[in-house]
CSV table of N, CA and C in Angstrom, one decimal:
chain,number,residue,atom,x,y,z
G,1386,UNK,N,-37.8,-30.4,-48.0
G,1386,UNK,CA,-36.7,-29.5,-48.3
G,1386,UNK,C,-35.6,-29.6,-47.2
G,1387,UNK,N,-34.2,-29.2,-47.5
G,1387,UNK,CA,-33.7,-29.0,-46.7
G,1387,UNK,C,-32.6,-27.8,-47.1
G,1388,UNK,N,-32.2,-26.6,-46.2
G,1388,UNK,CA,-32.3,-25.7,-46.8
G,1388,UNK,C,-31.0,-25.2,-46.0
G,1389,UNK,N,-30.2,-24.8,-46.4
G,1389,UNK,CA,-28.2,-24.7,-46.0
G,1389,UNK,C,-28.2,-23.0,-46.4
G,1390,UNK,N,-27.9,-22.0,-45.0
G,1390,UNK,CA,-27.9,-20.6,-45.5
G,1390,UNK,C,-26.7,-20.0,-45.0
G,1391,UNK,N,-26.0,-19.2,-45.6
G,1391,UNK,CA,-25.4,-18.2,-44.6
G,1391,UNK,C,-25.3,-17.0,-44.8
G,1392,UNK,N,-24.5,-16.0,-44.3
G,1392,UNK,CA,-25.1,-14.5,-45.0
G,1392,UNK,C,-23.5,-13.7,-45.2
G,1393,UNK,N,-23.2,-13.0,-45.6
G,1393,UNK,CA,-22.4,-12.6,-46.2
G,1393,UNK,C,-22.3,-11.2,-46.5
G,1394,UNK,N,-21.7,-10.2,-45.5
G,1394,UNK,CA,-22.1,-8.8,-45.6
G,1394,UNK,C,-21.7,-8.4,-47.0
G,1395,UNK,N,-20.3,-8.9,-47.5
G,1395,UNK,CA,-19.9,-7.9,-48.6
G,1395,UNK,C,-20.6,-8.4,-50.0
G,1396,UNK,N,-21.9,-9.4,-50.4
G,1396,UNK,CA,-22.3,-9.6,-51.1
G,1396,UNK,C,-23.9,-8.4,-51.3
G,1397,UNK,N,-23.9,-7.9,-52.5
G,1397,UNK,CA,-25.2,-7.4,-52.7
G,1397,UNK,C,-26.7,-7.9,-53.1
G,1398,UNK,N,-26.6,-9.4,-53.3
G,1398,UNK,CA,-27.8,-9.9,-53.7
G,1398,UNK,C,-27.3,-11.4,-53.0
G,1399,UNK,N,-28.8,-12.0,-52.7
G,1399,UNK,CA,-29.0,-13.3,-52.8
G,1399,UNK,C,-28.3,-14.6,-53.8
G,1400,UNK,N,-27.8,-15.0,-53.4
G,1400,UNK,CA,-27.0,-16.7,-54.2
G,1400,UNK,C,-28.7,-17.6,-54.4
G,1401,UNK,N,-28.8,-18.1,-55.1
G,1401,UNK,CA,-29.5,-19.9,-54.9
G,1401,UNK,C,-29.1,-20.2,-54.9
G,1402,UNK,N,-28.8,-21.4,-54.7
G,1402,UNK,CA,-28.7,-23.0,-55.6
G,1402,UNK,C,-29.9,-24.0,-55.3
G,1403,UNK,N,-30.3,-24.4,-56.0
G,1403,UNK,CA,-31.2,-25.7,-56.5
G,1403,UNK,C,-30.6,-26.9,-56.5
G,1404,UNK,N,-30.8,-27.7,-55.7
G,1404,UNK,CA,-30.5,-29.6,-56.4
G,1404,UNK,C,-32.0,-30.2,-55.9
G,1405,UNK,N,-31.8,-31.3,-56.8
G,1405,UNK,CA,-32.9,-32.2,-56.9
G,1405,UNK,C,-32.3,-33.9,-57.1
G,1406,UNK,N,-32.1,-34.6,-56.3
G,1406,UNK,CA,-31.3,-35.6,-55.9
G,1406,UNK,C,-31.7,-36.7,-57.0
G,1407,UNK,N,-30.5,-37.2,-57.9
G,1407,UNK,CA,-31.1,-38.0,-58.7
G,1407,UNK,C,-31.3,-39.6,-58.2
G,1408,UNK,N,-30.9,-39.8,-57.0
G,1408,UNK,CA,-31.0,-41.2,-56.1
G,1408,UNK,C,-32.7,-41.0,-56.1
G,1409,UNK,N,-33.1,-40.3,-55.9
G,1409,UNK,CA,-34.7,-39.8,-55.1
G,1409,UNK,C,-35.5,-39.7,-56.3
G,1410,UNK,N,-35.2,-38.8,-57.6
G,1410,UNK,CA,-36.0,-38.6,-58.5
G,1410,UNK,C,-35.2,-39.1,-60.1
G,1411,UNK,N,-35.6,-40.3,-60.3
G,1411,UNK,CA,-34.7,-41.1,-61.1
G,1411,UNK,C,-34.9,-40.3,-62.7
G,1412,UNK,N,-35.9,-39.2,-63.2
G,1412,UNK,CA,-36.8,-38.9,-64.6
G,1412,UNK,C,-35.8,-37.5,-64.2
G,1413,UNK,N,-34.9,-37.5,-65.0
G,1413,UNK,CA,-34.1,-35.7,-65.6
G,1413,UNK,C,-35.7,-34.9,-65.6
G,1414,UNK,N,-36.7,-35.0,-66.6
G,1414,UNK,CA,-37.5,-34.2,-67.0
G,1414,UNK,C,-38.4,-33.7,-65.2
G,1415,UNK,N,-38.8,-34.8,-64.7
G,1415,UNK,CA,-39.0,-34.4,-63.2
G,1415,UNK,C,-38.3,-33.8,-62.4
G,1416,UNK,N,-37.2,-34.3,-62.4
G,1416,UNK,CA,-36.2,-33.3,-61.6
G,1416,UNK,C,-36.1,-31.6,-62.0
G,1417,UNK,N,-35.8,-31.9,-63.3
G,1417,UNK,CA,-36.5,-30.7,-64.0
G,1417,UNK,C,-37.6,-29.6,-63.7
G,1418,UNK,N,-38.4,-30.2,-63.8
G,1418,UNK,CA,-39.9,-29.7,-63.0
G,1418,UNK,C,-39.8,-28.7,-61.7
G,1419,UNK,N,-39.2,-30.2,-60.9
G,1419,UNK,CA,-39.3,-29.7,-59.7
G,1419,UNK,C,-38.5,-28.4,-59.4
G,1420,UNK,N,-37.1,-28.3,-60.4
G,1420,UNK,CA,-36.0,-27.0,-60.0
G,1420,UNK,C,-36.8,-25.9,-60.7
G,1421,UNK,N,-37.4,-26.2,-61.6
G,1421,UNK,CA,-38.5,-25.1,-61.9
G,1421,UNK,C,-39.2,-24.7,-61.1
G,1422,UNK,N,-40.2,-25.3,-60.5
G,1422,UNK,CA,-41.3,-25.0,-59.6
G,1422,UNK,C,-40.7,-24.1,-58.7
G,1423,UNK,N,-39.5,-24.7,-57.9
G,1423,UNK,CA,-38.7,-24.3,-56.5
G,1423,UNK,C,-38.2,-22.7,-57.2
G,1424,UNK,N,-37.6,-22.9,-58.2
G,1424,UNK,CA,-37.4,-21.3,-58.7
G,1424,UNK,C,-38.1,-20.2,-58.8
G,1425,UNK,N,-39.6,-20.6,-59.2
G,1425,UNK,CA,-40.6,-19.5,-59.4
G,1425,UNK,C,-41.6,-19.3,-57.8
G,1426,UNK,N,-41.3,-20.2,-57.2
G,1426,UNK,CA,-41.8,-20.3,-56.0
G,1426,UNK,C,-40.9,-19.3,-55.5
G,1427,UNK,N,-39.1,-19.5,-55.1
G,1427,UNK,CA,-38.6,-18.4,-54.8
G,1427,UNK,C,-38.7,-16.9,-55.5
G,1428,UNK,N,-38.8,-16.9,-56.4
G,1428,UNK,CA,-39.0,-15.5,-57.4
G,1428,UNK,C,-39.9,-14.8,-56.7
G,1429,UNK,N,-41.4,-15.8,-57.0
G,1429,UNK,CA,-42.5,-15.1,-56.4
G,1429,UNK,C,-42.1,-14.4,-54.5
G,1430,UNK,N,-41.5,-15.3,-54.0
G,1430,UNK,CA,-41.7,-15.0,-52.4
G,1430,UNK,C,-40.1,-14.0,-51.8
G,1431,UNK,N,-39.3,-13.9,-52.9
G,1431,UNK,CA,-37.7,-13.5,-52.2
G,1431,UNK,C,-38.2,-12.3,-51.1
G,1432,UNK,N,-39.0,-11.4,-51.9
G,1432,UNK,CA,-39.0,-9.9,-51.0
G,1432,UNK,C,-40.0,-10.7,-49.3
G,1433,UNK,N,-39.3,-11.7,-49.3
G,1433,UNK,CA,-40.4,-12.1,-47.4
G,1433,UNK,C,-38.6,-11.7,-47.0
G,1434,UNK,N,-37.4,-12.5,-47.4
G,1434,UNK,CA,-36.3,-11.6,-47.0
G,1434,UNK,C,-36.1,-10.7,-47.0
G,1435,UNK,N,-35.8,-10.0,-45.6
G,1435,UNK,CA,-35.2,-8.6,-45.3
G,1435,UNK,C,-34.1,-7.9,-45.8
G,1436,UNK,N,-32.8,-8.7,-45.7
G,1436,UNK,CA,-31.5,-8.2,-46.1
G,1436,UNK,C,-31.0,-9.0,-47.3
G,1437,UNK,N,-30.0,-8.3,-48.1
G,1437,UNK,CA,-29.3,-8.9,-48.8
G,1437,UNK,C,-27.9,-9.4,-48.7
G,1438,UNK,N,-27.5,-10.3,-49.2
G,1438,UNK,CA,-26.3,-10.8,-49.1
G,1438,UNK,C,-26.1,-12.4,-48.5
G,1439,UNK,N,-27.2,-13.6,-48.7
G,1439,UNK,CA,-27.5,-14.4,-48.5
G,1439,UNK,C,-27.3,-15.6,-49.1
G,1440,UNK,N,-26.8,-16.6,-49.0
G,1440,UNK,CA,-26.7,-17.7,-49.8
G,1440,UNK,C,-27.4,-19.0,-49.5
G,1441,UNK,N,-28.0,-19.4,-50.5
G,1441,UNK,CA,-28.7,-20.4,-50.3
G,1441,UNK,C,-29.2,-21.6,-50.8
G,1442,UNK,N,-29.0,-22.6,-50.1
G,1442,UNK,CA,-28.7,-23.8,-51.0
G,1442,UNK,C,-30.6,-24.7,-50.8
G,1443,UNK,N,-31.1,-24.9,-51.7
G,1443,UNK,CA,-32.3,-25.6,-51.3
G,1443,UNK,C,-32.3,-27.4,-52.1
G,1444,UNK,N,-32.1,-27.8,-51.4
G,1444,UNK,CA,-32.0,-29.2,-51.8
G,1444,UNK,C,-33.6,-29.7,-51.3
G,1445,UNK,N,-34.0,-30.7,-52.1
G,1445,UNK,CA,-35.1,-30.9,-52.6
G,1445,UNK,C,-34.7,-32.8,-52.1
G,1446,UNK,N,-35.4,-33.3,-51.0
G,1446,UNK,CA,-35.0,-34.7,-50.2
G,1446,UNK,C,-35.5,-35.6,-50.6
G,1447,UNK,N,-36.9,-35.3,-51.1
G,1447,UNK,CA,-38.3,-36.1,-51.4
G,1447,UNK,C,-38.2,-37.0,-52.4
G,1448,UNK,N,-39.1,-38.0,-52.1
G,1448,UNK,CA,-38.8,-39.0,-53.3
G,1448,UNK,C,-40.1,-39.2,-54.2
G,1449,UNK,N,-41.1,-37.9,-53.6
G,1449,UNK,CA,-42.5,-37.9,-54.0
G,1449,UNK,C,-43.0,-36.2,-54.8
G,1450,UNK,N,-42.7,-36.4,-55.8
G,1450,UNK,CA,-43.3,-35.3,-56.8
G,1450,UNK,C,-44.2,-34.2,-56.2
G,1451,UNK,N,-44.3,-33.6,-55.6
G,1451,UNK,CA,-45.3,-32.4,-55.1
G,1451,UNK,C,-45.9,-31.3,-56.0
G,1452,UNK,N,-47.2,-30.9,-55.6
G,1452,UNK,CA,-47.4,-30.3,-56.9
G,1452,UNK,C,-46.8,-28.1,-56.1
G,1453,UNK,N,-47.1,-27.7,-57.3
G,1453,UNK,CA,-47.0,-26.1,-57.1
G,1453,UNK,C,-47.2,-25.7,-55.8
G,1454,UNK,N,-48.6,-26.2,-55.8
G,1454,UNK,CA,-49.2,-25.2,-54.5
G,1454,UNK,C,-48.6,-25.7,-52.8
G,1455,UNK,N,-48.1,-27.2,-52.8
G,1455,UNK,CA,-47.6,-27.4,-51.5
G,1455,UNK,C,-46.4,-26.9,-51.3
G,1456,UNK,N,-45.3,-27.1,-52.4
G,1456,UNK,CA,-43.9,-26.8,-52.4
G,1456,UNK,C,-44.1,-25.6,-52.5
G,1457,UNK,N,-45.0,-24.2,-52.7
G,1457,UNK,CA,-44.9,-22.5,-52.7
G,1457,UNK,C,-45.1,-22.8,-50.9
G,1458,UNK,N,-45.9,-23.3,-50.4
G,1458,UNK,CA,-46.6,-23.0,-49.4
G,1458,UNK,C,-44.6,-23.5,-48.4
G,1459,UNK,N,-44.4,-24.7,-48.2
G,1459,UNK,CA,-43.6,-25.0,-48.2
G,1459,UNK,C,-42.2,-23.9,-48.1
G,1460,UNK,N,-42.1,-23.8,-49.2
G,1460,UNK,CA,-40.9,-22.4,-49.4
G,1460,UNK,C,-41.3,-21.1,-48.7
G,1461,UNK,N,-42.8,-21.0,-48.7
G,1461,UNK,CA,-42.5,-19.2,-47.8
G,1461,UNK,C,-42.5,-19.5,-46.5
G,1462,UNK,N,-42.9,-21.3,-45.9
G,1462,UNK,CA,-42.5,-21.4,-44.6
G,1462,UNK,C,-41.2,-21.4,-44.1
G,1463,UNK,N,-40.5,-21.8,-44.6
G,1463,UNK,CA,-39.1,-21.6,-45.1
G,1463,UNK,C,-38.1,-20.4,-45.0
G,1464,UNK,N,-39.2,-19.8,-45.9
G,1464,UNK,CA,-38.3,-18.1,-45.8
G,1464,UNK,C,-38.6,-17.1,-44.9
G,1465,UNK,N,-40.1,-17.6,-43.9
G,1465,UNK,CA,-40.4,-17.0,-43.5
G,1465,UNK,C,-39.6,-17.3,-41.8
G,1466,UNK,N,-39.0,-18.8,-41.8
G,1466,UNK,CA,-38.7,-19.4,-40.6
G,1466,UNK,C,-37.0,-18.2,-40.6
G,1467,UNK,N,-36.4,-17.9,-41.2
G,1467,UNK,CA,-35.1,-17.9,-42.0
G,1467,UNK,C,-35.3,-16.4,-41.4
G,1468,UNK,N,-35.9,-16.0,-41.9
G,1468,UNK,CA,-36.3,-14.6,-41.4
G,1468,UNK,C,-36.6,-13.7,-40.2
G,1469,UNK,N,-37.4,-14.7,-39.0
G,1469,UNK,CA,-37.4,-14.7,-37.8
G,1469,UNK,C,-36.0,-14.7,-37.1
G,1470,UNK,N,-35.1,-15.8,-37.8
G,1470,UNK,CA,-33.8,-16.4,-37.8
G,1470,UNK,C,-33.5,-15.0,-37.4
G,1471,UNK,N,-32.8,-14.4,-38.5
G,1471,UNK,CA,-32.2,-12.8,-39.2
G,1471,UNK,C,-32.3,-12.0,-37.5
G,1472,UNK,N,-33.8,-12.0,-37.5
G,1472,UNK,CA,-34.1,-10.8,-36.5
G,1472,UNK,C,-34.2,-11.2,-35.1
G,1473,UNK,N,-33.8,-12.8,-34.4
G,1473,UNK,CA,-33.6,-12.6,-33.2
G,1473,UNK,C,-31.6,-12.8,-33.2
């Protein structure tokens, strides 16, 4: 992953965006997949962010299919790094 944030007081909720590089993952239906996965992965984990008003871009680098459980683990490391961020 590679993961582009910034924060934005006068916004009330979190932005996404998803990409999944078609140079890297040449099958739409994989690509597919994967912005799935990465979406329910963030659904499940958003409340690890403290505040609201956040935008965020998660681009997906890999040229190697990952399944659920590494890319969840992956994203709450992520959110959880992001979040440390916030509070120093």
């Amino acid at each position: 992953f590679i993961v582009k944030y910034f924060y934005d007081r006068k916004e009330v909720k979190n932005k996404v965006l998803i990409t999944v590089s078609k140079s890297k993952i040449k099958s739409s239906v994989k690509r597919n997949l994967l912005k799935r996965r990465i979406k329910e992965s963030y659904r499940l984990n958003k409340n690890i962010i403290n505040r609201m008003g956040y935008s965020f871009a998660f681009v997906y680098s890999s040229s190697k299919i990952l399944k659920y459980d590494e890319l969840n683990k992956n994203l709450i490391d992520l959110l959880n790094k992001i979040n440390q961020d916030e509070e120093s």
